[in-house]
Short mmCIF file of C-alpha atoms in Angstrom, two decimals:
data_model
loop_
_atom_site.label_atom_id
_atom_site.label_comp_id
_atom_site.label_asym_id
_atom_site.label_seq_id
_atom_site.Cartn_x
_atom_site.Cartn_y
_atom_site.Cartn_z
CA MET A 1 54.76 -77.09 -59.19
CA ASP A 2 57.33 -79.55 -57.79
CA SER A 3 55.99 -83.01 -56.99
CA LYS A 4 59.15 -84.96 -56.16
CA ILE A 5 58.20 -86.79 -52.98
CA PHE A 6 60.21 -89.04 -50.67
CA MET A 7 58.21 -91.18 -48.25
CA THR A 8 59.06 -93.37 -45.27
CA GLY A 9 56.91 -95.87 -43.39
CA THR A 10 55.09 -97.06 -46.50
CA THR A 11 54.51 -100.59 -45.25
CA GLY A 12 52.84 -99.24 -42.14
CA TYR A 13 49.14 -98.72 -41.49
CA ILE A 14 49.17 -94.97 -42.17
CA GLY A 15 52.14 -94.67 -44.53
CA GLY A 16 51.01 -97.55 -46.71
CA THR A 17 47.53 -96.11 -47.07
CA LEU A 18 48.97 -92.69 -47.82
CA LEU A 19 51.19 -94.06 -50.58
CA ASP A 20 48.17 -95.74 -52.15
CA THR A 21 46.16 -92.52 -51.79
CA LEU A 22 48.79 -90.39 -53.52
CA VAL A 23 49.43 -92.85 -56.34
CA THR A 24 45.69 -93.20 -56.95
CA ASN A 25 44.84 -89.51 -56.84
CA HIS A 26 48.01 -88.12 -58.38
CA PRO A 27 49.76 -90.56 -60.72
CA GLU A 28 51.72 -87.58 -62.04
CA TYR A 29 53.65 -87.24 -58.77
CA THR A 30 57.22 -88.57 -58.74
CA ILE A 31 57.42 -90.73 -55.61
CA THR A 32 60.38 -92.47 -53.99
CA VAL A 33 59.96 -94.66 -50.90
CA LEU A 34 62.31 -96.04 -48.29
CA LEU A 35 62.01 -99.80 -47.83
CA ARG A 36 64.10 -102.09 -45.67
CA THR A 37 62.40 -105.13 -47.18
CA VAL A 38 60.47 -104.91 -50.45
CA PRO A 39 57.08 -106.69 -50.42
CA SER A 40 56.95 -109.19 -53.27
CA ASN A 41 53.94 -107.49 -54.88
CA PHE A 42 55.23 -103.93 -54.50
CA PRO A 43 56.73 -103.54 -58.01
CA ALA A 44 53.56 -104.84 -59.65
CA ARG A 45 51.27 -102.68 -57.51
CA TYR A 46 53.37 -99.52 -57.78
CA PRO A 47 55.49 -99.85 -60.94
CA ASN A 48 56.24 -96.12 -61.13
CA VAL A 49 57.35 -95.73 -57.52
CA LYS A 50 61.12 -95.71 -57.04
CA ILE A 51 62.54 -97.74 -54.14
CA VAL A 52 65.49 -96.78 -51.96
CA ARG A 53 66.77 -99.60 -49.76
CA GLY A 54 67.65 -98.73 -46.17
CA ASP A 55 66.39 -98.17 -42.65
CA TYR A 56 65.92 -95.29 -40.21
CA ASP A 57 69.45 -95.54 -38.83
CA ASN A 58 71.13 -95.04 -42.22
CA PHE A 59 71.82 -91.29 -42.17
CA LYS A 60 73.44 -91.18 -45.61
CA VAL A 61 70.62 -93.03 -47.38
CA LEU A 62 67.94 -90.89 -45.76
CA SER A 63 69.66 -87.55 -46.24
CA ASN A 64 70.59 -88.26 -49.87
CA ALA A 65 67.04 -89.31 -50.74
CA ALA A 66 65.61 -86.25 -48.97
CA SER A 67 68.01 -83.94 -50.81
CA GLU A 68 66.56 -85.12 -54.12
CA ALA A 69 62.95 -84.46 -53.13
CA SER A 70 60.99 -81.27 -52.67
CA ILE A 71 58.62 -82.91 -50.18
CA VAL A 72 59.43 -85.49 -47.50
CA ILE A 73 56.59 -87.36 -45.80
CA HIS A 74 57.87 -89.16 -42.71
CA SER A 75 55.39 -91.77 -41.49
CA GLY A 76 57.79 -94.00 -39.63
CA ASP A 77 58.87 -94.03 -35.99
CA SER A 78 57.53 -90.79 -34.50
CA ASP A 79 60.14 -90.82 -31.74
CA HIS A 80 63.25 -91.72 -33.75
CA GLU A 81 65.63 -88.76 -33.64
CA PRO A 82 68.38 -89.94 -36.04
CA SER A 83 65.93 -90.35 -38.92
CA ILE A 84 64.33 -86.93 -38.54
CA ASN A 85 67.76 -85.30 -38.27
CA ALA A 86 68.86 -87.05 -41.47
CA LEU A 87 65.75 -86.03 -43.37
CA ILE A 88 66.05 -82.39 -42.29
CA ALA A 89 69.75 -82.33 -43.20
CA GLY A 90 68.93 -83.70 -46.64
CA LEU A 91 66.18 -81.18 -47.31
CA LEU A 92 68.48 -78.32 -46.29
CA ARG A 93 71.06 -79.52 -48.83
CA ARG A 94 68.72 -79.04 -51.77
CA PRO A 95 70.19 -76.55 -54.24
CA SER A 96 66.81 -75.11 -55.20
CA SER A 97 65.91 -71.63 -53.99
CA ALA A 98 62.30 -72.78 -53.55
CA PRO A 99 61.38 -74.03 -50.07
CA SER A 100 61.34 -77.71 -49.18
CA PHE A 101 58.50 -79.32 -47.24
CA LEU A 102 58.53 -81.84 -44.39
CA ILE A 103 55.28 -83.49 -43.32
CA HIS A 104 55.78 -85.56 -40.17
CA LEU A 105 53.48 -88.06 -38.47
CA SER A 106 53.21 -87.54 -34.71
CA GLY A 107 50.26 -88.43 -32.47
CA THR A 108 47.88 -87.09 -29.86
CA ALA A 109 49.67 -88.94 -27.08
CA VAL A 110 51.50 -85.62 -26.79
CA VAL A 111 48.42 -84.09 -25.15
CA SER A 112 47.20 -87.17 -23.28
CA ASP A 113 46.84 -86.85 -19.50
CA PHE A 114 48.12 -90.38 -18.73
CA LEU A 115 51.25 -89.12 -16.92
CA THR A 116 49.20 -87.73 -14.01
CA PRO A 117 46.51 -89.67 -12.09
CA THR A 118 43.97 -86.84 -11.77
CA HIS A 119 41.60 -87.89 -14.56
CA LEU A 120 42.55 -91.51 -15.19
CA GLY A 121 39.33 -93.44 -15.67
CA ARG A 122 37.18 -90.32 -15.64
CA LEU A 123 36.38 -87.39 -17.88
CA ASN A 124 38.89 -84.61 -18.28
CA PRO A 125 36.98 -81.52 -19.46
CA LYS A 126 39.95 -80.27 -21.50
CA THR A 127 39.64 -80.56 -25.28
CA TRP A 128 42.72 -79.45 -27.24
CA SER A 129 42.36 -77.19 -30.27
CA ASP A 130 45.22 -77.05 -32.78
CA THR A 131 44.56 -73.33 -33.23
CA ILE A 132 43.45 -71.91 -29.87
CA ASP A 133 45.93 -74.04 -27.86
CA ILE A 134 48.84 -74.02 -30.30
CA ASP A 135 51.26 -72.17 -27.99
CA THR A 136 50.66 -74.71 -25.22
CA ILE A 137 50.84 -77.68 -27.59
CA VAL A 138 54.25 -76.69 -28.98
CA SER A 139 55.63 -76.19 -25.47
CA ARG A 140 54.49 -79.45 -23.90
CA PRO A 141 56.94 -80.91 -21.35
CA ASP A 142 59.79 -83.10 -22.53
CA SER A 143 58.16 -86.07 -20.77
CA ALA A 144 55.22 -85.99 -23.21
CA PRO A 145 55.38 -88.69 -25.93
CA HIS A 146 56.66 -87.51 -29.32
CA ARG A 147 57.94 -84.20 -27.93
CA ASN A 148 61.57 -85.13 -28.60
CA VAL A 149 61.05 -85.25 -32.37
CA ASP A 150 58.41 -82.52 -32.47
CA LYS A 151 60.96 -80.18 -30.86
CA ILE A 152 63.61 -81.00 -33.48
CA ILE A 153 61.14 -80.19 -36.27
CA GLN A 154 59.97 -76.98 -34.65
CA ALA A 155 63.55 -75.82 -34.08
CA ALA A 156 64.41 -76.47 -37.73
CA ALA A 157 61.34 -74.58 -38.89
CA ALA A 158 62.26 -71.61 -36.70
CA ALA A 159 65.87 -71.57 -37.92
CA TYR A 160 65.24 -72.23 -41.61
CA GLY A 161 61.69 -70.99 -42.16
CA ASP A 162 62.40 -69.59 -45.62
CA LYS A 163 64.03 -72.78 -46.83
CA LEU A 164 62.17 -75.46 -44.87
CA LYS A 165 58.41 -75.53 -44.37
CA THR A 166 57.21 -78.10 -41.83
CA ALA A 167 53.91 -79.61 -40.79
CA ILE A 168 53.12 -82.10 -38.04
CA ILE A 169 50.02 -84.27 -38.36
CA CYS A 170 48.66 -85.63 -35.08
CA PRO A 171 45.94 -88.23 -35.62
CA PRO A 172 44.05 -89.65 -32.64
CA ASP A 173 43.07 -93.31 -32.40
CA ILE A 174 42.44 -94.59 -35.93
CA TYR A 175 39.99 -97.22 -37.14
CA GLY A 176 39.00 -98.65 -40.51
CA ALA A 177 40.95 -100.64 -43.07
CA GLY A 178 44.27 -99.52 -44.47
CA ARG A 179 45.10 -99.93 -48.16
CA GLY A 180 48.83 -100.55 -48.10
CA LEU A 181 50.90 -103.69 -48.64
CA GLY A 182 51.92 -104.08 -45.01
CA ARG A 183 49.85 -103.48 -41.90
CA THR A 184 46.22 -102.71 -42.74
CA ARG A 185 44.70 -102.39 -39.26
CA SER A 186 45.33 -100.14 -36.27
CA VAL A 187 46.82 -101.37 -33.03
CA PHE A 188 44.13 -100.38 -30.50
CA LEU A 189 41.57 -103.14 -31.02
CA PRO A 190 44.06 -106.05 -31.21
CA MET A 191 45.69 -104.77 -28.02
CA TYR A 192 42.34 -104.36 -26.29
CA LEU A 193 41.22 -107.83 -27.30
CA LYS A 194 44.51 -109.30 -26.11
CA GLU A 195 44.20 -107.69 -22.69
CA MET A 196 40.58 -108.78 -22.34
CA GLU A 197 42.01 -112.27 -21.82
CA SER A 198 43.84 -111.05 -18.72
CA VAL A 199 40.54 -109.96 -17.11
CA GLY A 200 38.53 -113.10 -17.75
CA GLY A 201 37.70 -112.48 -21.38
CA ARG A 202 35.47 -109.51 -20.59
CA PRO A 203 35.53 -106.00 -22.09
CA PHE A 204 36.85 -103.61 -19.46
CA TYR A 205 37.23 -100.03 -18.36
CA VAL A 206 39.04 -98.22 -15.54
CA GLY A 207 37.39 -96.29 -12.72
CA GLU A 208 34.22 -94.65 -14.00
CA GLY A 209 35.15 -95.42 -17.60
CA GLY A 210 34.45 -91.79 -18.41
CA ASN A 211 37.87 -91.05 -19.87
CA MET A 212 37.36 -89.76 -23.40
CA ARG A 213 39.50 -90.26 -26.49
CA SER A 214 39.22 -88.85 -30.00
CA TRP A 215 38.99 -91.09 -33.08
CA VAL A 216 39.25 -90.79 -36.86
CA HIS A 217 38.52 -93.16 -39.74
CA MET A 218 41.52 -93.92 -41.93
CA GLU A 219 39.81 -92.49 -45.03
CA ASP A 220 39.08 -89.19 -43.28
CA LEU A 221 42.70 -88.97 -42.18
CA MET A 222 43.77 -89.56 -45.78
CA GLU A 223 41.62 -86.64 -46.90
CA LEU A 224 43.57 -84.35 -44.57
CA TYR A 225 46.91 -85.74 -45.71
CA LEU A 226 45.94 -85.37 -49.35
CA ARG A 227 45.02 -81.70 -48.96
CA LEU A 228 48.27 -80.96 -47.15
CA VAL A 229 50.45 -82.76 -49.71
CA GLU A 230 48.64 -81.00 -52.55
CA ALA A 231 49.32 -77.67 -50.84
CA ALA A 232 53.02 -78.52 -50.57
CA VAL A 233 53.17 -79.44 -54.25
CA GLU A 234 51.71 -76.01 -55.03
CA GLY A 235 54.49 -74.32 -53.05
CA GLY A 236 52.67 -74.13 -49.73
CA SER A 237 49.35 -72.80 -51.05
CA ASN A 238 46.81 -72.00 -48.34
CA ALA A 239 48.20 -74.41 -45.75
CA THR A 240 49.90 -73.33 -42.53
CA TRP A 241 53.52 -74.34 -41.93
CA GLY A 242 56.13 -73.96 -39.21
CA LYS A 243 55.22 -73.45 -35.56
CA GLU A 244 51.50 -73.28 -36.33
CA GLY A 245 51.68 -76.05 -38.91
CA TYR A 246 50.20 -78.51 -36.44
CA TYR A 247 47.17 -80.54 -37.50
CA PHE A 248 44.82 -82.61 -35.39
CA ALA A 249 42.50 -84.91 -37.33
CA ALA A 250 39.74 -86.00 -34.93
CA SER A 251 36.23 -86.61 -36.21
CA GLN A 252 34.56 -87.83 -32.99
CA GLU A 253 35.21 -88.88 -29.41
CA HIS A 254 34.01 -91.73 -27.21
CA SER A 255 34.41 -92.77 -23.59
CA GLN A 256 36.26 -95.94 -22.69
CA ARG A 257 33.12 -97.34 -21.12
CA SER A 258 31.03 -96.76 -24.27
CA VAL A 259 33.70 -98.47 -26.38
CA ALA A 260 33.79 -101.41 -23.94
CA GLN A 261 30.01 -101.74 -24.09
CA ALA A 262 29.98 -101.69 -27.89
CA VAL A 263 32.79 -104.25 -28.08
CA GLY A 264 30.94 -106.52 -25.65
CA LYS A 265 27.71 -106.47 -27.65
CA ILE A 266 29.45 -107.32 -30.91
CA LEU A 267 31.60 -110.10 -29.46
CA GLU A 268 28.60 -111.69 -27.71
CA LYS A 269 26.55 -111.47 -30.93
CA HIS A 270 29.18 -113.46 -32.80
CA GLY A 271 29.73 -116.00 -30.03
CA PHE A 272 33.22 -114.90 -28.99
CA ILE A 273 32.18 -114.22 -25.40
CA GLU A 274 29.25 -115.25 -23.19
CA ASN A 275 28.93 -112.11 -21.09
CA LYS A 276 28.84 -108.78 -22.92
CA GLU A 277 28.82 -106.60 -19.80
CA PRO A 278 32.11 -104.72 -19.26
CA VAL A 279 34.03 -105.21 -16.05
CA LYS A 280 35.60 -102.41 -14.03
CA ILE A 281 39.31 -102.88 -13.35
CA GLU A 282 41.86 -101.03 -11.25
CA LEU A 283 44.92 -99.06 -12.34
CA GLU A 284 47.16 -101.75 -10.85
CA GLN A 285 45.76 -104.20 -13.40
CA VAL A 286 46.23 -101.74 -16.25
CA ASP A 287 49.86 -101.25 -15.24
CA GLU A 288 50.49 -104.95 -15.84
CA MET A 289 49.18 -104.78 -19.40
CA LEU A 290 51.24 -104.62 -22.61
CA LYS A 291 54.56 -104.77 -20.80
CA GLU A 292 56.20 -106.08 -23.96
CA ILE A 293 55.77 -102.64 -25.53
CA PRO A 294 58.67 -100.21 -24.86
CA PHE A 295 56.36 -97.32 -23.97
CA PRO A 296 56.23 -96.57 -20.22
CA GLY A 297 52.63 -96.34 -19.09
CA VAL A 298 51.18 -97.63 -22.36
CA GLY A 299 48.31 -99.38 -20.56
CA ARG A 300 47.28 -96.18 -18.82
CA TYR A 301 47.61 -94.27 -22.07
CA LEU A 302 45.46 -96.63 -24.14
CA PHE A 303 42.83 -97.63 -21.62
CA ALA A 304 42.59 -95.04 -18.84
CA SER A 305 43.59 -91.63 -20.20
CA ASN A 306 41.85 -88.75 -21.91
CA SER A 307 43.12 -87.53 -25.28
CA ARG A 308 40.55 -85.10 -26.64
CA THR A 309 41.36 -83.04 -29.73
CA ARG A 310 39.63 -80.89 -32.37
CA ALA A 311 40.75 -80.52 -35.98
CA ASP A 312 40.10 -76.77 -36.06
CA ARG A 313 43.02 -75.91 -38.34
CA ALA A 314 42.11 -78.33 -41.11
CA LYS A 315 38.47 -77.32 -40.94
CA GLY A 316 39.39 -73.65 -41.28
CA LEU A 317 41.97 -74.09 -44.04
CA PHE A 318 40.64 -76.97 -46.12
CA GLY A 319 37.02 -77.26 -45.08
CA TYR A 320 37.95 -80.63 -43.58
CA GLU A 321 34.66 -82.42 -42.97
CA PRO A 322 34.94 -86.13 -42.07
CA LYS A 323 32.48 -88.25 -44.05
CA ALA A 324 33.51 -91.84 -43.32
CA PRO A 325 31.51 -94.20 -41.09
CA THR A 326 31.73 -93.50 -37.36
CA LEU A 327 33.68 -95.75 -35.01
CA PHE A 328 30.56 -97.57 -33.88
CA GLU A 329 29.37 -98.00 -37.49
CA ALA A 330 32.71 -99.58 -38.45
CA LEU A 331 33.45 -101.39 -35.19
CA GLU A 332 31.87 -104.74 -36.05
CA GLU A 333 33.96 -105.21 -39.18
CA ASP A 334 37.14 -104.09 -37.42
CA LEU A 335 36.51 -106.48 -34.53
CA LEU A 336 35.80 -109.43 -36.81
CA VAL A 337 39.02 -108.81 -38.69
CA ALA A 338 40.95 -108.50 -35.43
CA LYS A 339 39.42 -111.79 -34.20
CA GLY A 340 40.25 -113.51 -37.47
CA GLY A 341 36.58 -114.08 -38.26
CA LYS A 342 36.41 -112.04 -41.46
#
């Protein structure tokens, strides 16, 4: 059993919660984290976690830290090629004859249909399985988000399969509180609330509002991560790695219109808005949203597209069975936090 772990992104929503999950469940693991800036309470909260100072563009720092670990968990920028190249190079330098493990955070934007107008604002019947559809998933077009880094990982796994075992985790939209020392909330609700102001303060949807997206609670996502990390510590165990080491994490799905209706009811209940009824908007309005984000088409992706996935692999391998509150059970608390009311 080799439990030397190097982690990135540990002040982020997912990475920070994962660090807390691993330290809590496995204090025997030897964990090193990359930090550009060290939170003031980090040493007190995690006294046994080693800190390496640096950022994603520092090839030497990343590769050296990876070379000293048996498992690298990359939860940082999913599209940043220099960092993934550095981490892979470091893992391949390890002198051990035992395989190294790379667990990378991607996202289900890779299978979203936002790049074509066919189903924007209405239901796309396609639901993606990480087992049945794996060949199609790992050959998505280069224009799909996250494909640039996914391809680098898949190429490394194919070339060095005996020495480097890889897994890509693709969570859908996430809700619920994080437990790290940095960001503790997801981005969807704050962005949605912000753009409500551009349409008169009303919840909104596009077209029919039938476009469907998958969701997962943070704690359910952590259960999947925990099982995969534990498998890596045990030398791979019963997990799947390489080309088929691709893990969706969805626990449920909801239409944009149903989310808008639920948001409206909660905001009206707490006096944030006077009219709870969602308003229908056009794609031209969506295209003007969130232009400060360097992600072409981000408005269409978040508010008009379908991104439907099933966590078939985790269910088959680990018996993954989400148990956390559903989106609509947790939505009121998440909204109040996002509005600064709780």
